[in-house]
Amino acid sequence: MALAKEIMGISLLEKSSSMALLNPNNYHKENHLWFNQQFQGRRNLSRRKAYRQSTMAAISENLVKVVPEKAVKFKVRAVVTVRNKNKEDLKETIVKHLDAFTDKIGRNVALELISTDIDPDTKGPKKSNQAVLKDWSKKSNLKTERVNYTAEFIVDSNFGNPGAITVTNKHQQEFFLESITIEGFACGPVHFPCNSWVQPKKDHPGKRIFFSNQPYLPDETPAGLKSLRERELRELRGDGKGVRKLSDRIYDYDIYNDLGNPDRGIDFARPKLGGEGNVAYPRRCRSGRVPTDTDISAESRVEKPNPTYVPRDEQFEESKMNTFSTSRLKATLHNLIPSLMASISSNNHDFKGFSDIDSLYSKGLLVKLGLQDEVLKKLPLPKVVSTIKEGDLLKYDTPKILSKDKFAWLRDDEFARQAIAGVNPVSIEKLQVFPPVSKLDPEIYGPQESALKEEHILGHLNGMTVQEALDANKLFILDHHDVYLPFLDRINALDGRKAYATRTIYFLSDVGTLKPIAIELSLPQTGPSSRSKRVVTPPVCATGNWMWQIAKAHVCANDAGVHQLVNHWLRTHASLEPFILAAHRQLSAMHPIYKLLDPHMRYTLEINGLARQSLINADGVIEACFTPGRYCMEISAAAYKNWRFDLEGLPADLIRRGMAVPDATQPYGLKLLIEDYPYAADGLMIWGAIEGWVRDYVDHYYPSSAQVCSDRELQAWYTETINVGHVDLRNEDWWPTLATPEDLISILTTLIWLASAQHAALNFGQYPYSGYVPNRPPLMRRLIPDENDPEYAVFLADPQKYFFSALPSLLQATKFMAVVDTLSTHSPDEEYIGERQQPSTWTGDAEIVEAFYKFSAEIGRIEKEIDERNADTNLKNRCGAGVLPYELLAPSSGPGVTCRGVPNSVSI
């Protein structure tokens, strides 16, 4: 506590000495009154802890009563930190010089301090004189990342505490305001964390409002700040009309009606997601673009490289954008090169063997084909290429799956291990009944019974009967049957796409590892007697071995689609967007819960906007690279019907999937059925740390249910999230209530878990595991041939060639590899869990700063424990010959593709 208070400049010594300077004659009398006020404040402490800081004013109300009629005027100084751009284009440089010149003649940056107290004469908040930033013109050419400017205010001794500051930018160009610190008040330095773009007055006439770091619940807002608090929220909500400008800061909702482009033709039209008459889906950030010419209900598109709208402060900062742009350039080149090759040759460029894939990492495509010089001359490469070696652009990094054992992916134990320690460890379930049963309508999709029989698996159960294995919690399933079957007719009619609806059964060995013992492959029934299901079991001959490899590849392709479209995009990116929009619209920046959530909302709206522009859109990367093709987002929307926020927290999800059972005697209240389940074991430690931090935070501000229920901003946030952001599911009875501190702790812990650890576990292993396409193909192009198929002879004659012809083509594979490389990359400005911008001044509450440092220390302890687990040879799912350590939930990381690191937010 002492350290935190010292950092924040609110020690008693500082107060008393400053007051002596302010008015030496009244020093003893004022100090006596100040202590009286502190004592009175402590008597009220039991009512609410957070008042502790608000009593520490420069001159209290009681003091004002004894100040002589003629108030003393004194100077206070503002230190204003502005972040520079590292690179400017020519226009920005010219305007910057113009601003430096006009700053001297009055077109400057003006600030005004606003007190927490009301002025008895004006009935409005007390205000200082207007002050301007000094030396803007002198410092405009500084090349440092940050520039500190100063401004001086003259205030009366009865001004009270500064609670807000307004900023007017009379320049031509926006600037990024990082923070303001006011020095000279008796209470010590007053910090204003800003982290916002301030637009020119010519574009946005109103003054920008920034509040100090002192948090206030709505009912405890000081009188001088109440109207400003409400005004700021009104501005952020907007009026729901018009086309948004890129400089706007307006947060609003819309349906997913911008994925298709019907003006390009019927092949580019896509169903709208969300809204009346459409399939249910979460809402996105509204941009207000005009409708398309051919479909008035579809929004017109903005195609890259033109930016799509998100509120200005949600856009990537410069280092993040540079990382993203460089990765996108690599993706463009990798995509372009196979296209050029295809135009040169009529060959469809299937991989001919493993050496073809290996050469992508060792040589690069152009070197391998002898086309490097010719193609490089033809490419109009942007300037950013000069910062990257040409060789790096034209070949791929070796994925981590190949780093310890090049052939690990072929083994059944590695195939199974990735279900609990790979990039999608959240789909596996305990097998509850055998054979498994479909939940689809049998009138439409045929018999619900599986083709799996006891004889398929009996020989793999270590002498157990099936029932004994079920009772002993030894059988697990990866079941994608019901997700895919309704779409298979349409998917298999697409050019170059062939898929099954798969089920995979696993047996848990005595040493804690899984082995696949049966794969069921289902197709839609074409007639009453058609054979639509087949079961493939571990091989006992050469032919069976190749069939088993193709069957596993189909399982991986199914799993890749569910991972990307459901578990990754829907359950982290899309489902969080409404919570974020509602937070900006309903929670003031001075609200304690906004301050808690702030780092967990960073960049999410921007990355989601970019995804709608070029990933999940019609003919976008996801459609091009994944099995469902143009039906990708319809599969995602179908899964939303079964999405439940109350089961998205880690303990609830593990219990829902049968991977754990409730057990009050165990940490986190549950017992894992697979003890060495790396995702769950590491995840529970992070979940526990988040929950502990959130509990400390919520208990500090909400000692009872009354405060939760009466917090109108908090209730408006949660209500709007459900009734507007997730309106298509608003009537579901599973939505948690928000009536007690415990309710709030549960909701916030789930949100922070999803934004940080859950997203990290699902995202940053994509290139390390999927960058080697045979390990995890995103789509398949051939089914397993039956003995009476014409293709069967081709398969028997050259099974390896058939296997590679079933995998994605060279063009599809390289396009996919480039995209997952981008998605798996940490940028240099990443903020990881346990970190915050301005860690000691993001809040003015010393106890909360102390609690955050405790949380940060716990995250550091967890990281060490994860390292120890990865070196424990008893944990065979994360340690052993050729086995990758499980680091996807290791909290910290450097930049790049590292297969580790837990950022605070969904930022890529």
Tab-separated table of C-alpha atoms in Angstrom, residues 439-713:
chain	number	residue	atom	x	y	z
A	439	LYS	CA	-29.452	-34.938	-32.179
A	440	LEU	CA	-30.455	-34.097	-35.756
A	441	ASP	CA	-34.029	-34.603	-36.979
A	442	PRO	CA	-34.221	-38.212	-38.303
A	443	GLU	CA	-37.040	-37.188	-40.688
A	444	ILE	CA	-34.564	-34.960	-42.515
A	445	TYR	CA	-31.174	-36.524	-41.875
A	446	GLY	CA	-31.907	-40.218	-41.499
A	447	PRO	CA	-31.419	-42.582	-38.552
A	448	GLN	CA	-29.785	-41.052	-35.488
A	449	GLU	CA	-27.870	-44.239	-34.697
A	450	SER	CA	-24.154	-44.379	-35.361
A	451	ALA	CA	-22.529	-47.060	-37.530
A	452	LEU	CA	-20.039	-47.686	-34.719
A	453	LYS	CA	-20.386	-51.135	-33.172
A	454	GLU	CA	-18.749	-52.792	-30.181
A	455	GLU	CA	-16.690	-55.033	-32.443
A	456	HIS	CA	-15.003	-51.936	-33.910
A	457	ILE	CA	-13.428	-50.968	-30.597
A	458	LEU	CA	-13.398	-54.057	-28.342
A	459	GLY	CA	-9.896	-55.068	-29.337
A	460	HIS	CA	-8.515	-51.682	-28.257
A	461	LEU	CA	-9.865	-51.485	-24.694
A	462	ASN	CA	-7.124	-53.347	-22.802
A	463	GLY	CA	-9.453	-56.259	-22.076
A	464	MET	CA	-12.367	-54.124	-20.852
A	465	THR	CA	-15.906	-54.339	-22.147
A	466	VAL	CA	-17.309	-51.182	-23.706
A	467	GLN	CA	-19.496	-50.538	-20.649
A	468	GLU	CA	-16.550	-51.011	-18.312
A	469	ALA	CA	-14.511	-48.537	-20.344
A	470	LEU	CA	-17.379	-46.034	-20.232
A	471	ASP	CA	-17.789	-46.446	-16.475
A	472	ALA	CA	-14.051	-46.054	-15.936
A	473	ASN	CA	-14.030	-42.760	-17.897
A	474	LYS	CA	-11.717	-44.249	-20.512
A	475	LEU	CA	-13.619	-43.341	-23.700
A	476	PHE	CA	-13.669	-39.894	-25.309
A	477	ILE	CA	-15.064	-38.537	-28.571
A	478	LEU	CA	-14.410	-35.779	-31.077
A	479	ASP	CA	-17.883	-35.463	-32.575
A	480	HIS	CA	-18.369	-33.170	-35.584
A	481	HIS	CA	-21.232	-35.220	-37.046
A	482	ASP	CA	-24.109	-32.856	-36.319
A	483	VAL	CA	-22.160	-29.730	-37.304
A	484	TYR	CA	-21.361	-30.910	-40.823
A	485	LEU	CA	-24.085	-33.364	-41.893
A	486	PRO	CA	-26.755	-30.707	-42.649
A	487	PHE	CA	-24.290	-28.987	-45.017
A	488	LEU	CA	-22.584	-31.956	-46.694
A	489	ASP	CA	-24.744	-32.125	-49.824
A	490	ARG	CA	-23.964	-28.488	-50.568
A	491	ILE	CA	-20.280	-28.731	-49.587
A	492	ASN	CA	-19.655	-31.827	-51.709
A	493	ALA	CA	-21.284	-30.125	-54.700
A	494	LEU	CA	-18.604	-27.414	-54.584
A	495	ASP	CA	-15.683	-27.677	-56.953
A	496	GLY	CA	-12.645	-29.242	-55.295
A	497	ARG	CA	-14.328	-29.963	-51.945
A	498	LYS	CA	-15.105	-33.354	-50.444
A	499	ALA	CA	-16.050	-33.902	-46.818
A	500	TYR	CA	-17.582	-36.319	-44.345
A	501	ALA	CA	-19.235	-35.648	-41.015
A	502	THR	CA	-16.797	-37.319	-38.645
A	503	ARG	CA	-16.747	-38.925	-35.215
A	504	THR	CA	-13.504	-40.088	-33.614
A	505	ILE	CA	-13.360	-42.367	-30.566
A	506	TYR	CA	-10.329	-42.237	-28.247
A	507	PHE	CA	-9.229	-44.594	-25.471
A	508	LEU	CA	-7.375	-43.236	-22.425
A	509	SER	CA	-4.331	-45.380	-21.644
A	510	ASP	CA	-3.029	-46.124	-18.164
A	511	VAL	CA	-0.184	-43.626	-18.654
A	512	GLY	CA	-2.635	-40.784	-19.398
A	513	THR	CA	-2.275	-40.586	-23.181
A	514	LEU	CA	-5.056	-40.996	-25.713
A	515	LYS	CA	-5.139	-43.280	-28.740
A	516	PRO	CA	-7.678	-43.155	-31.593
A	517	ILE	CA	-9.505	-46.473	-31.887
A	518	ALA	CA	-12.224	-45.769	-34.478
A	519	ILE	CA	-13.265	-43.085	-36.962
A	520	GLU	CA	-16.806	-42.896	-38.297
A	521	LEU	CA	-17.261	-41.143	-41.646
A	522	SER	CA	-20.839	-40.143	-42.547
A	523	LEU	CA	-22.417	-38.854	-45.745
A	524	PRO	CA	-26.037	-37.777	-46.262
A	525	GLN	CA	-28.387	-40.659	-46.997
A	526	THR	CA	-29.280	-40.769	-50.672
A	527	GLY	CA	-31.944	-43.471	-50.333
A	528	PRO	CA	-33.498	-45.897	-47.846
A	529	SER	CA	-30.852	-48.561	-48.458
A	530	SER	CA	-27.862	-46.352	-49.253
A	531	ARG	CA	-24.650	-46.938	-47.338
A	532	SER	CA	-23.996	-43.477	-45.917
A	533	LYS	CA	-21.735	-44.341	-42.975
A	534	ARG	CA	-18.465	-46.206	-42.758
A	535	VAL	CA	-16.103	-46.967	-39.883
A	536	VAL	CA	-12.327	-47.005	-40.247
A	537	THR	CA	-10.196	-48.589	-37.543
A	538	PRO	CA	-6.437	-48.646	-36.855
A	539	PRO	CA	-4.681	-50.519	-39.651
A	540	VAL	CA	-3.419	-54.069	-39.763
A	541	CYS	CA	-2.159	-53.910	-43.371
A	542	ALA	CA	-0.584	-51.473	-45.838
A	543	THR	CA	-3.867	-50.619	-47.623
A	544	GLY	CA	-5.560	-50.080	-44.282
A	545	ASN	CA	-2.731	-47.790	-43.203
A	546	TRP	CA	-3.305	-45.382	-46.085
A	547	MET	CA	-7.075	-45.454	-45.569
A	548	TRP	CA	-6.490	-44.690	-41.884
A	549	GLN	CA	-4.227	-41.732	-42.800
A	550	ILE	CA	-6.870	-40.304	-45.158
A	551	ALA	CA	-9.579	-40.824	-42.515
A	552	LYS	CA	-7.467	-38.940	-39.931
A	553	ALA	CA	-6.926	-36.143	-42.470
A	554	HIS	CA	-10.724	-35.835	-42.894
A	555	VAL	CA	-11.097	-35.645	-39.108
A	556	CYS	CA	-8.513	-32.854	-39.035
A	557	ALA	CA	-10.277	-30.964	-41.833
A	558	ASN	CA	-13.582	-31.231	-39.937
A	559	ASP	CA	-11.859	-30.112	-36.770
A	560	ALA	CA	-10.101	-27.219	-38.513
A	561	GLY	CA	-13.458	-25.847	-39.687
A	562	VAL	CA	-15.105	-26.154	-36.262
A	563	HIS	CA	-12.049	-24.637	-34.632
A	564	GLN	CA	-11.938	-21.617	-36.937
A	565	LEU	CA	-15.636	-20.925	-37.506
A	566	VAL	CA	-17.099	-21.854	-34.126
A	567	ASN	CA	-14.580	-22.035	-31.303
A	568	HIS	CA	-12.268	-19.278	-32.514
A	569	TRP	CA	-14.312	-16.780	-34.550
A	570	LEU	CA	-17.769	-17.164	-33.005
A	571	ARG	CA	-16.968	-17.911	-29.373
A	572	THR	CA	-14.200	-15.326	-28.884
A	573	HIS	CA	-14.244	-12.685	-31.655
A	574	ALA	CA	-17.921	-12.345	-32.567
A	575	SER	CA	-19.558	-13.088	-29.212
A	576	LEU	CA	-17.367	-10.540	-27.382
A	577	GLU	CA	-18.066	-7.657	-29.782
A	578	PRO	CA	-21.501	-6.806	-28.293
A	579	PHE	CA	-20.055	-6.710	-24.754
A	580	ILE	CA	-17.357	-4.299	-25.971
A	581	LEU	CA	-19.763	-2.029	-27.865
A	582	ALA	CA	-22.096	-1.859	-24.855
A	583	ALA	CA	-19.179	-1.106	-22.499
A	584	HIS	CA	-18.155	1.958	-24.536
A	585	ARG	CA	-21.767	3.102	-24.865
A	586	GLN	CA	-22.946	2.604	-21.282
A	587	LEU	CA	-19.918	2.625	-18.946
A	588	SER	CA	-18.178	5.930	-18.365
A	589	ALA	CA	-14.396	5.968	-18.617
A	590	MET	CA	-14.411	6.779	-14.887
A	591	HIS	CA	-16.523	3.695	-14.064
A	592	PRO	CA	-14.463	1.111	-12.136
A	593	ILE	CA	-15.713	-1.752	-14.328
A	594	TYR	CA	-14.766	0.104	-17.505
A	595	LYS	CA	-11.266	0.564	-16.091
A	596	LEU	CA	-11.090	-3.166	-15.328
A	597	LEU	CA	-12.253	-4.216	-18.811
A	598	ASP	CA	-10.359	-1.600	-20.807
A	599	PRO	CA	-7.180	-3.618	-21.616
A	600	HIS	CA	-9.301	-6.644	-22.533
A	601	MET	CA	-11.138	-4.738	-25.286
A	602	ARG	CA	-8.043	-3.456	-27.109
A	603	TYR	CA	-8.035	-3.883	-30.911
A	604	THR	CA	-10.958	-6.365	-30.968
A	605	LEU	CA	-13.298	-4.159	-33.002
A	606	GLU	CA	-10.497	-3.452	-35.485
A	607	ILE	CA	-9.488	-7.074	-36.029
A	608	ASN	CA	-13.153	-8.056	-36.375
A	609	GLY	CA	-13.653	-5.318	-38.957
A	610	LEU	CA	-10.611	-6.539	-40.890
A	611	ALA	CA	-11.951	-10.093	-40.696
A	612	ARG	CA	-15.276	-9.018	-42.249
A	613	GLN	CA	-13.335	-7.207	-44.946
A	614	SER	CA	-11.037	-9.995	-46.093
A	615	LEU	CA	-11.294	-13.196	-44.016
A	616	ILE	CA	-14.931	-14.230	-43.494
A	617	ASN	CA	-16.396	-12.355	-46.464
A	618	ALA	CA	-17.639	-13.874	-49.722
A	619	ASP	CA	-14.662	-15.289	-51.632
A	620	GLY	CA	-12.446	-14.365	-48.677
A	621	VAL	CA	-9.611	-16.358	-47.204
A	622	ILE	CA	-11.752	-18.522	-44.929
A	623	GLU	CA	-14.081	-19.568	-47.762
A	624	ALA	CA	-11.098	-20.246	-50.015
A	625	CYS	CA	-9.174	-22.312	-47.482
A	626	PHE	CA	-11.697	-24.293	-45.419
A	627	THR	CA	-13.866	-27.251	-46.323
A	628	PRO	CA	-17.305	-25.558	-46.101
A	629	GLY	CA	-16.382	-22.919	-48.712
A	630	ARG	CA	-19.209	-20.436	-49.239
A	631	TYR	CA	-21.168	-22.062	-46.394
A	632	CYS	CA	-18.545	-21.265	-43.745
A	633	MET	CA	-20.458	-18.486	-42.019
A	634	GLU	CA	-23.715	-20.413	-42.170
A	635	ILE	CA	-22.017	-23.177	-40.162
A	636	SER	CA	-20.837	-20.540	-37.692
A	637	ALA	CA	-24.375	-19.145	-37.399
A	638	ALA	CA	-25.863	-22.622	-36.926
A	639	ALA	CA	-23.502	-23.112	-33.976
A	640	TYR	CA	-24.614	-19.804	-32.410
A	641	LYS	CA	-28.013	-21.372	-31.660
A	642	ASN	CA	-26.219	-23.611	-29.146
A	643	TRP	CA	-23.942	-20.881	-27.742
A	644	ARG	CA	-24.481	-20.236	-24.046
A	645	PHE	CA	-22.683	-17.459	-22.232
A	646	ASP	CA	-23.281	-19.141	-18.872
A	647	LEU	CA	-21.192	-22.137	-20.019
A	648	GLU	CA	-18.325	-20.197	-21.622
A	649	GLY	CA	-16.213	-20.012	-18.464
A	650	LEU	CA	-13.529	-22.706	-18.290
A	651	PRO	CA	-14.841	-24.769	-15.331
A	652	ALA	CA	-18.405	-24.770	-16.724
A	653	ASP	CA	-17.190	-25.721	-20.206
A	654	LEU	CA	-15.060	-28.605	-18.920
A	655	ILE	CA	-18.016	-29.957	-16.930
A	656	ARG	CA	-20.388	-29.474	-19.898
A	657	ARG	CA	-18.073	-31.577	-22.086
A	658	GLY	CA	-17.709	-34.214	-19.387
A	659	MET	CA	-13.962	-33.602	-19.236
A	660	ALA	CA	-14.273	-32.799	-15.540
A	661	VAL	CA	-16.680	-33.577	-12.716
A	662	PRO	CA	-17.690	-31.196	-9.915
A	663	ASP	CA	-15.628	-31.819	-6.788
A	664	ALA	CA	-15.699	-29.267	-3.977
A	665	THR	CA	-12.556	-30.752	-2.409
A	666	GLN	CA	-10.417	-29.941	-5.462
A	667	PRO	CA	-8.932	-26.602	-6.555
A	668	TYR	CA	-11.357	-24.721	-8.803
A	669	GLY	CA	-14.184	-27.021	-7.607
A	670	LEU	CA	-13.675	-29.805	-10.153
A	671	LYS	CA	-11.617	-32.869	-10.990
A	672	LEU	CA	-10.226	-33.485	-14.488
A	673	LEU	CA	-10.925	-36.933	-15.953
A	674	ILE	CA	-7.668	-36.686	-17.913
A	675	GLU	CA	-5.218	-35.334	-15.372
A	676	ASP	CA	-2.607	-34.549	-18.016
A	677	TYR	CA	-4.905	-32.346	-20.126
A	678	PRO	CA	-2.471	-29.478	-20.790
A	679	TYR	CA	-5.005	-26.894	-21.988
A	680	ALA	CA	-7.302	-27.516	-19.022
A	681	ALA	CA	-4.572	-27.880	-16.390
A	682	ASP	CA	-2.810	-24.642	-17.377
A	683	GLY	CA	-6.074	-22.887	-18.160
A	684	LEU	CA	-7.481	-23.523	-14.696
A	685	MET	CA	-4.484	-21.814	-13.108
A	686	ILE	CA	-5.032	-18.726	-15.262
A	687	TRP	CA	-8.805	-18.872	-14.677
A	688	GLY	CA	-8.163	-18.967	-10.918
A	689	ALA	CA	-5.798	-15.988	-11.104
A	690	ILE	CA	-8.303	-13.948	-13.150
A	691	GLU	CA	-11.139	-14.845	-10.781
A	692	GLY	CA	-9.043	-13.869	-7.734
A	693	TRP	CA	-8.152	-10.506	-9.282
A	694	VAL	CA	-11.750	-9.826	-10.316
A	695	ARG	CA	-13.005	-10.799	-6.849
A	696	ASP	CA	-10.602	-8.379	-5.144
A	697	TYR	CA	-11.716	-5.672	-7.564
A	698	VAL	CA	-15.474	-6.220	-7.333
A	699	ASP	CA	-15.464	-6.632	-3.540
A	700	HIS	CA	-13.687	-3.278	-3.246
A	701	TYR	CA	-16.432	-1.357	-5.054
A	702	TYR	CA	-19.524	-3.510	-4.424
A	703	PRO	CA	-19.633	-4.652	-0.777
A	704	SER	CA	-23.274	-5.748	-1.169
A	705	SER	CA	-25.898	-6.574	-3.774
A	706	ALA	CA	-27.519	-3.171	-3.310
A	707	GLN	CA	-24.612	-1.432	-5.047
A	708	VAL	CA	-24.757	-3.863	-7.976
A	709	CYS	CA	-28.495	-3.443	-8.487
A	710	SER	CA	-28.452	0.347	-8.129
A	711	ASP	CA	-25.511	0.911	-10.518
A	712	ARG	CA	-27.447	2.184	-13.508
A	713	GLU	CA	-24.457	2.219	-15.876
